PDB file of N, CA and C in Angstrom:
ATOM      1  N   MET Z1251     123.621  91.000  74.445  1.00 58.00           N
ATOM      2  CA  MET Z1251     122.624  90.150  74.895  1.00 58.00           C
ATOM      3  C   MET Z1251     122.341  90.379  76.325  1.00 58.00           C
ATOM      4  N   ASN Z1252     123.515  90.974  76.796  1.00 69.00           N
ATOM      5  CA  ASN Z1252     123.227  91.405  78.350  1.00 69.00           C
ATOM      6  C   ASN Z1252     122.369  92.599  78.532  1.00 69.00           C
ATOM      7  N   TYR Z1253     122.181  93.590  77.376  1.00 73.00           N
ATOM      8  CA  TYR Z1253     121.258  94.525  77.522  1.00 73.00           C
ATOM      9  C   TYR Z1253     119.936  94.142  77.327  1.00 73.00           C
ATOM     10  N   LEU Z1254     119.536  93.330  76.812  1.00 73.00           N
ATOM     11  CA  LEU Z1254     118.173  92.453  76.811  1.00 73.00           C
ATOM     12  C   LEU Z1254     117.747  91.882  77.961  1.00 73.00           C
ATOM     13  N   ILE Z1255     118.848  91.101  78.603  1.00 71.00           N
ATOM     14  CA  ILE Z1255     118.345  90.813  80.115  1.00 71.00           C
ATOM     15  C   ILE Z1255     118.022  91.650  80.655  1.00 71.00           C
ATOM     16  N   PHE Z1256     119.068  92.562  80.848  1.00 75.00           N
ATOM     17  CA  PHE Z1256     118.884  94.049  81.493  1.00 75.00           C
ATOM     18  C   PHE Z1256     117.592  94.180  81.554  1.00 75.00           C
ATOM     19  N   PHE Z1257     116.895  94.359  80.494  1.00 83.00           N
ATOM     20  CA  PHE Z1257     115.632  95.285  80.361  1.00 83.00           C
ATOM     21  C   PHE Z1257     114.346  94.096  80.605  1.00 83.00           C
ATOM     22  N   VAL Z1258     114.596  92.825  80.101  1.00 84.00           N
ATOM     23  CA  VAL Z1258     113.553  91.780  80.237  1.00 84.00           C
ATOM     24  C   VAL Z1258     113.132  91.467  81.712  1.00 84.00           C
ATOM     25  N   ILE Z1259     114.276  91.230  82.484  1.00 80.00           N
ATOM     26  CA  ILE Z1259     114.105  90.730  83.925  1.00 80.00           C
ATOM     27  C   ILE Z1259     113.213  91.766  84.595  1.00 80.00           C
ATOM     28  N   PRO Z1260     113.612  92.888  84.735  1.00 83.00           N
ATOM     29  CA  PRO Z1260     112.790  93.505  85.665  1.00 83.00           C
ATOM     30  C   PRO Z1260     111.181  93.635  85.115  1.00 83.00           C
ATOM     31  N   VAL Z1261     111.034  93.357  83.849  1.00 88.00           N
ATOM     32  CA  VAL Z1261     109.656  93.720  83.285  1.00 88.00           C
ATOM     33  C   VAL Z1261     108.921  92.259  83.871  1.00 88.00           C
ATOM     34  N   PHE Z1262     109.826  90.939  83.653  1.00 88.00           N
ATOM     35  CA  PHE Z1262     109.238  89.804  83.961  1.00 88.00           C
ATOM     36  C   PHE Z1262     109.060  89.591  85.833  1.00 88.00           C
ATOM     37  N   ILE Z1263     109.843  90.650  86.581  1.00 85.00           N
ATOM     38  CA  ILE Z1263     109.988  90.520  87.878  1.00 85.00           C
ATOM     39  C   ILE Z1263     108.673  91.123  88.059  1.00 85.00           C
ATOM     40  N   TYR Z1264     108.322  92.395  87.581  1.00 88.00           N
ATOM     41  CA  TYR Z1264     107.363  93.156  87.605  1.00 88.00           C
ATOM     42  C   TYR Z1264     105.842  92.526  87.603  1.00 88.00           C
ATOM     43  N   LEU Z1265     105.710  91.665  86.407  1.00 91.00           N
ATOM     44  CA  LEU Z1265     104.351  91.073  86.094  1.00 91.00           C
ATOM     45  C   LEU Z1265     104.367  89.875  86.965  1.00 91.00           C
ATOM     46  N   LEU Z1266     105.352  89.094  87.380  1.00 88.00           N
ATOM     47  CA  LEU Z1266     105.132  88.243  88.362  1.00 88.00           C
ATOM     48  C   LEU Z1266     104.727  88.579  89.608  1.00 88.00           C
ATOM     49  N   ASN Z1267     105.490  89.768  90.219  1.00 85.00           N
ATOM     50  CA  ASN Z1267     105.259  90.372  91.527  1.00 85.00           C
ATOM     51  C   ASN Z1267     103.784  90.785  91.407  1.00 85.00           C
ATOM     52  N   SER Z1268     103.320  91.304  90.294  1.00 88.00           N
ATOM     53  CA  SER Z1268     101.721  91.869  90.394  1.00 88.00           C
ATOM     54  C   SER Z1268     100.602  90.687  90.449  1.00 88.00           C
ATOM     55  N   TYR Z1269     101.271  89.449  89.873  1.00 90.00           N
ATOM     56  CA  TYR Z1269     100.367  88.280  90.039  1.00 90.00           C
ATOM     57  C   TYR Z1269     100.277  87.739  91.356  1.00 90.00           C
ATOM     58  N   ILE Z1270     101.414  87.664  91.905  1.00 85.00           N
ATOM     59  CA  ILE Z1270     101.490  87.150  93.121  1.00 85.00           C
ATOM     60  C   ILE Z1270     100.950  87.914  94.175  1.00 85.00           C
ATOM     61  N   ILE Z1271     100.681  89.470  93.818  1.00 82.00           N
ATOM     62  CA  ILE Z1271      99.819  90.303  94.868  1.00 82.00           C
ATOM     63  C   ILE Z1271      98.235  89.969  94.565  1.00 82.00           C
ATOM     64  N   LYS Z1272      98.210  90.090  93.410  1.00 87.00           N
ATOM     65  CA  LYS Z1272      96.450  90.083  92.918  1.00 87.00           C
ATOM     66  C   LYS Z1272      96.095  88.810  93.421  1.00 87.00           C
ATOM     67  N   ASN Z1273      96.590  87.790  93.341  1.00 88.00           N
ATOM     68  CA  ASN Z1273      96.208  86.460  93.946  1.00 88.00           C
ATOM     69  C   ASN Z1273      96.420  86.042  95.315  1.00 88.00           C
ATOM     70  N   LYS Z1274      96.895  87.055  96.263  1.00 81.00           N
ATOM     71  CA  LYS Z1274      97.001  86.849  97.485  1.00 81.00           C
ATOM     72  C   LYS Z1274      98.161  85.982  97.951  1.00 81.00           C
ATOM     73  N   TYR Z1275      99.338  85.585  97.273  1.00 83.00           N
ATOM     74  CA  TYR Z1275     100.041  84.679  97.633  1.00 83.00           C
ATOM     75  C   TYR Z1275     101.126  85.290  98.683  1.00 83.00           C
ATOM     76  N   LEU Z1276     101.816  84.453  99.547  1.00 76.00           N
ATOM     77  CA  LEU Z1276     102.918  84.877 100.173  1.00 76.00           C
ATOM     78  C   LEU Z1276     102.794  86.317 100.611  1.00 76.00           C
ATOM     79  N   LEU Z1277     101.463  86.095 101.522  1.00 74.00           N
ATOM     80  CA  LEU Z1277     101.044  87.624 102.441  1.00 74.00           C
ATOM     81  C   LEU Z1277     101.515  87.153 104.043  1.00 74.00           C
ATOM     82  N   ASN Z1278     101.989  88.448 104.668  1.00 71.00           N
ATOM     83  CA  ASN Z1278     102.362  88.317 105.952  1.00 71.00           C
ATOM     84  C   ASN Z1278     101.444  88.767 106.683  1.00 71.00           C
ATOM     85  N   PHE Z1279     100.969  87.908 107.683  1.00 66.00           N
ATOM     86  CA  PHE Z1279      99.798  88.514 108.561  1.00 66.00           C
ATOM     87  C   PHE Z1279     100.172  89.162 109.817  1.00 66.00           C
ATOM     88  N   SER Z1280     101.329  89.366 110.125  1.00 69.00           N
ATOM     89  CA  SER Z1280     101.764  89.768 111.555  1.00 69.00           C
ATOM     90  C   SER Z1280     101.744  91.238 111.593  1.00 69.00           C
ATOM     91  N   GLY Z1281     101.630  92.028 110.625  1.00 59.00           N
ATOM     92  CA  GLY Z1281     101.405  93.321 110.759  1.00 59.00           C
ATOM     93  C   GLY Z1281     102.508  94.242 111.523  1.00 59.00           C
ATOM     94  N   GLU Z1282     103.521  93.683 111.266  1.00 66.00           N
ATOM     95  CA  GLU Z1282     104.688  94.506 112.234  1.00 66.00           C
ATOM     96  C   GLU Z1282     104.829  96.075 112.018  1.00 66.00           C
ATOM     97  N   THR Z1283     105.322  96.916 112.839  1.00 68.00           N
ATOM     98  CA  THR Z1283     105.498  98.353 112.867  1.00 68.00           C
ATOM     99  C   THR Z1283     106.006  98.823 111.980  1.00 68.00           C
ATOM    100  N   HIS Z1284     107.072  98.294 111.096  1.00 61.00           N
ATOM    101  CA  HIS Z1284     107.549  98.916 109.792  1.00 61.00           C
ATOM    102  C   HIS Z1284     106.480  98.505 108.457  1.00 61.00           C
ATOM    103  N   GLN Z1285     105.491  97.846 108.672  1.00 62.00           N
ATOM    104  CA  GLN Z1285     104.811  97.589 107.450  1.00 62.00           C
ATOM    105  C   GLN Z1285     103.411  98.208 107.651  1.00 62.00           C
ATOM    106  N   LYS Z1286     103.294  99.192 108.798  1.00 65.00           N
ATOM    107  CA  LYS Z1286     101.929  99.980 108.685  1.00 65.00           C
ATOM    108  C   LYS Z1286     101.922 101.014 107.715  1.00 65.00           C
ATOM    109  N   PHE Z1287     103.157 101.396 107.357  1.00 65.00           N
ATOM    110  CA  PHE Z1287     102.712 102.291 106.129  1.00 65.00           C
ATOM    111  C   PHE Z1287     101.985 101.943 104.769  1.00 65.00           C
ATOM    112  N   LEU Z1288     101.866 100.548 104.982  1.00 62.00           N
ATOM    113  CA  LEU Z1288     101.070  99.934 103.576  1.00 62.00           C
ATOM    114  C   LEU Z1288      99.495 100.453 103.767  1.00 62.00           C
ATOM    115  N   GLY Z1289      99.216 100.188 105.232  1.00 63.00           N
ATOM    116  CA  GLY Z1289      97.801 100.326 105.423  1.00 63.00           C
ATOM    117  C   GLY Z1289      97.022  99.237 105.640  1.00 63.00           C
ATOM    118  N   THR Z1290      97.657  98.097 105.444  1.00 64.00           N
ATOM    119  CA  THR Z1290      96.759  97.081 105.425  1.00 64.00           C
ATOM    120  C   THR Z1290      97.372  95.925 106.496  1.00 64.00           C
ATOM    121  N   LYS Z1291      96.687  94.982 107.148  1.00 66.00           N
ATOM    122  CA  LYS Z1291      97.311  93.889 107.925  1.00 66.00           C
ATOM    123  C   LYS Z1291      98.017  92.925 107.246  1.00 66.00           C
ATOM    124  N   LYS Z1292      98.145  92.742 105.630  1.00 69.00           N
ATOM    125  CA  LYS Z1292      98.597  91.629 105.175  1.00 69.00           C
ATOM    126  C   LYS Z1292      99.499  92.418 104.031  1.00 69.00           C
ATOM    127  N   ALA Z1293     100.801  92.560 104.219  1.00 68.00           N
ATOM    128  CA  ALA Z1293     101.660  92.756 103.395  1.00 68.00           C
ATOM    129  C   ALA Z1293     102.476  91.774 102.741  1.00 68.00           C
ATOM    130  N   PRO Z1294     102.526  92.076 101.080  1.00 75.00           N
ATOM    131  CA  PRO Z1294     103.250  90.619 100.460  1.00 75.00           C
ATOM    132  C   PRO Z1294     104.702  90.747 100.652  1.00 75.00           C
ATOM    133  N   LEU Z1295     105.049  89.524 100.531  1.00 78.00           N
ATOM    134  CA  LEU Z1295     106.444  89.023 101.047  1.00 78.00           C
ATOM    135  C   LEU Z1295     107.522  89.060  99.644  1.00 78.00           C
ATOM    136  N   SER Z1296     106.619  89.274  98.607  1.00 80.00           N
ATOM    137  CA  SER Z1296     107.265  88.574  97.254  1.00 80.00           C
ATOM    138  C   SER Z1296     108.379  89.441  97.010  1.00 80.00           C
ATOM    139  N   GLY Z1297     108.344  90.860  97.257  1.00 79.00           N
ATOM    140  CA  GLY Z1297     109.300  91.921  97.111  1.00 79.00           C
ATOM    141  C   GLY Z1297     110.778  91.359  97.666  1.00 79.00           C
ATOM    142  N   GLY Z1298     110.591  91.157  98.966  1.00 81.00           N
ATOM    143  CA  GLY Z1298     111.792  90.600  99.482  1.00 81.00           C
ATOM    144  C   GLY Z1298     112.611  89.481  99.035  1.00 81.00           C
ATOM    145  N   ILE Z1299     111.795  88.518  98.607  1.00 84.00           N
ATOM    146  CA  ILE Z1299     112.279  87.479  98.023  1.00 84.00           C
ATOM    147  C   ILE Z1299     112.842  87.886  96.692  1.00 84.00           C
ATOM    148  N   PHE Z1300     112.613  88.444  96.103  1.00 83.00           N
ATOM    149  CA  PHE Z1300     113.366  88.997  94.631  1.00 83.00           C
ATOM    150  C   PHE Z1300     114.643  89.554  95.016  1.00 83.00           C
ATOM    151  N   LEU Z1301     114.218  90.386  95.938  1.00 83.00           N
ATOM    152  CA  LEU Z1301     115.768  91.195  96.345  1.00 83.00           C
ATOM    153  C   LEU Z1301     116.460  90.249  97.074  1.00 83.00           C
ATOM    154  N   ILE Z1302     116.059  89.243  97.660  1.00 84.00           N
ATOM    155  CA  ILE Z1302     117.274  88.045  98.114  1.00 84.00           C
ATOM    156  C   ILE Z1302     118.071  87.680  97.166  1.00 84.00           C
ATOM    157  N   LEU Z1303     117.111  87.178  96.017  1.00 82.00           N
ATOM    158  CA  LEU Z1303     117.239  86.457  94.807  1.00 82.00           C
ATOM    159  C   LEU Z1303     118.147  87.382  93.890  1.00 82.00           C
ATOM    160  N   PHE Z1304     117.925  88.469  94.054  1.00 81.00           N
ATOM    161  CA  PHE Z1304     119.186  89.335  93.081  1.00 81.00           C
ATOM    162  C   PHE Z1304     120.107  89.771  93.616  1.00 81.00           C
ATOM    163  N   LEU Z1305     120.302  89.973  94.980  1.00 80.00           N
ATOM    164  CA  LEU Z1305     121.642  90.196  95.683  1.00 80.00           C
ATOM    165  C   LEU Z1305     122.381  89.069  95.715  1.00 80.00           C
ATOM    166  N   SER Z1306     121.912  87.930  96.350  1.00 80.00           N
ATOM    167  CA  SER Z1306     122.617  86.483  95.998  1.00 80.00           C
ATOM    168  C   SER Z1306     123.545  86.143  94.587  1.00 80.00           C
ATOM    169  N   THR Z1307     122.342  86.497  93.855  1.00 78.00           N
ATOM    170  CA  THR Z1307     122.920  86.242  92.284  1.00 78.00           C
ATOM    171  C   THR Z1307     124.252  87.300  92.099  1.00 78.00           C
ATOM    172  N   ILE Z1308     124.149  88.336  92.378  1.00 76.00           N
ATOM    173  CA  ILE Z1308     125.503  89.706  92.165  1.00 76.00           C
ATOM    174  C   ILE Z1308     126.550  89.156  93.049  1.00 76.00           C
ATOM    175  N   LEU Z1309     126.263  88.706  94.281  1.00 75.00           N
ATOM    176  CA  LEU Z1309     127.295  88.031  95.411  1.00 75.00           C
ATOM    177  C   LEU Z1309     128.047  87.115  94.711  1.00 75.00           C
ATOM    178  N   ILE Z1310     127.191  85.916  94.446  1.00 75.00           N
ATOM    179  CA  ILE Z1310     127.896  84.786  93.912  1.00 75.00           C
ATOM    180  C   ILE Z1310     128.613  84.985  92.636  1.00 75.00           C
ATOM    181  N   GLU Z1311     128.387  85.770  91.749  1.00 73.00           N
ATOM    182  CA  GLU Z1311     128.904  86.073  90.429  1.00 73.00           C
ATOM    183  C   GLU Z1311     130.315  86.896  90.883  1.00 73.00           C
ATOM    184  N   LYS Z1312     130.199  87.996  91.827  1.00 73.00           N
ATOM    185  CA  LYS Z1312     131.335  88.182  92.213  1.00 73.00           C
ATOM    186  C   LYS Z1312     132.427  87.788  92.923  1.00 73.00           C
ATOM    187  N   ASP Z1313     132.192  86.726  93.495  1.00 71.00           N
ATOM    188  CA  ASP Z1313     132.820  85.916  94.473  1.00 71.00           C
ATOM    189  C   ASP Z1313     132.903  86.672  95.692  1.00 71.00           C
ATOM    190  N   ILE Z1314     131.992  87.294  96.249  1.00 68.00           N
ATOM    191  CA  ILE Z1314     131.749  87.914  97.601  1.00 68.00           C
ATOM    192  C   ILE Z1314     131.513  86.990  98.579  1.00 68.00           C
ATOM    193  N   MET Z1315     130.572  86.276  98.084  1.00 60.00           N
ATOM    194  CA  MET Z1315     129.798  85.278  99.032  1.00 60.00           C
ATOM    195  C   MET Z1315     130.876  84.383 100.014  1.00 60.00           C
ATOM    196  N   ILE Z1316     132.201  84.304  99.614  1.00 62.00           N
ATOM    197  CA  ILE Z1316     133.164  83.500 100.110  1.00 62.00           C
ATOM    198  C   ILE Z1316     133.510  84.255 101.657  1.00 62.00           C
ATOM    199  N   TYR Z1317     133.393  85.460 101.439  1.00 64.00           N
ATOM    200  CA  TYR Z1317     134.021  86.378 102.597  1.00 64.00           C
ATOM    201  C   TYR Z1317     132.760  86.111 103.588  1.00 64.00           C
ATOM    202  N   PHE Z1318     131.497  85.790 103.458  1.00 60.00           N
ATOM    203  CA  PHE Z1318     130.321  85.743 104.319  1.00 60.00           C
ATOM    204  C   PHE Z1318     130.520  84.375 104.998  1.00 60.00           C
ATOM    205  N   PHE Z1319     130.789  83.255 104.203  1.00 57.00           N
ATOM    206  CA  PHE Z1319     130.917  81.864 104.911  1.00 57.00           C
ATOM    207  C   PHE Z1319     132.163  81.626 105.083  1.00 57.00           C
TER     208      PHE Z1319
END
């Protein structure tokens, strides 16, 4: 069962991220210097949100969050 989740979750995140980018949700209009490699003034923020959710899930599962707070 864990292997199924391991392969389904990335596909789901990819499809959801593609949908968010296509419909221009969660755009950052600031154009910071580290975002200039993208070549546009509107960089999507959805990848960072998925990364934070993924890392927080791992840290909570491993009980590492206790050390941060």
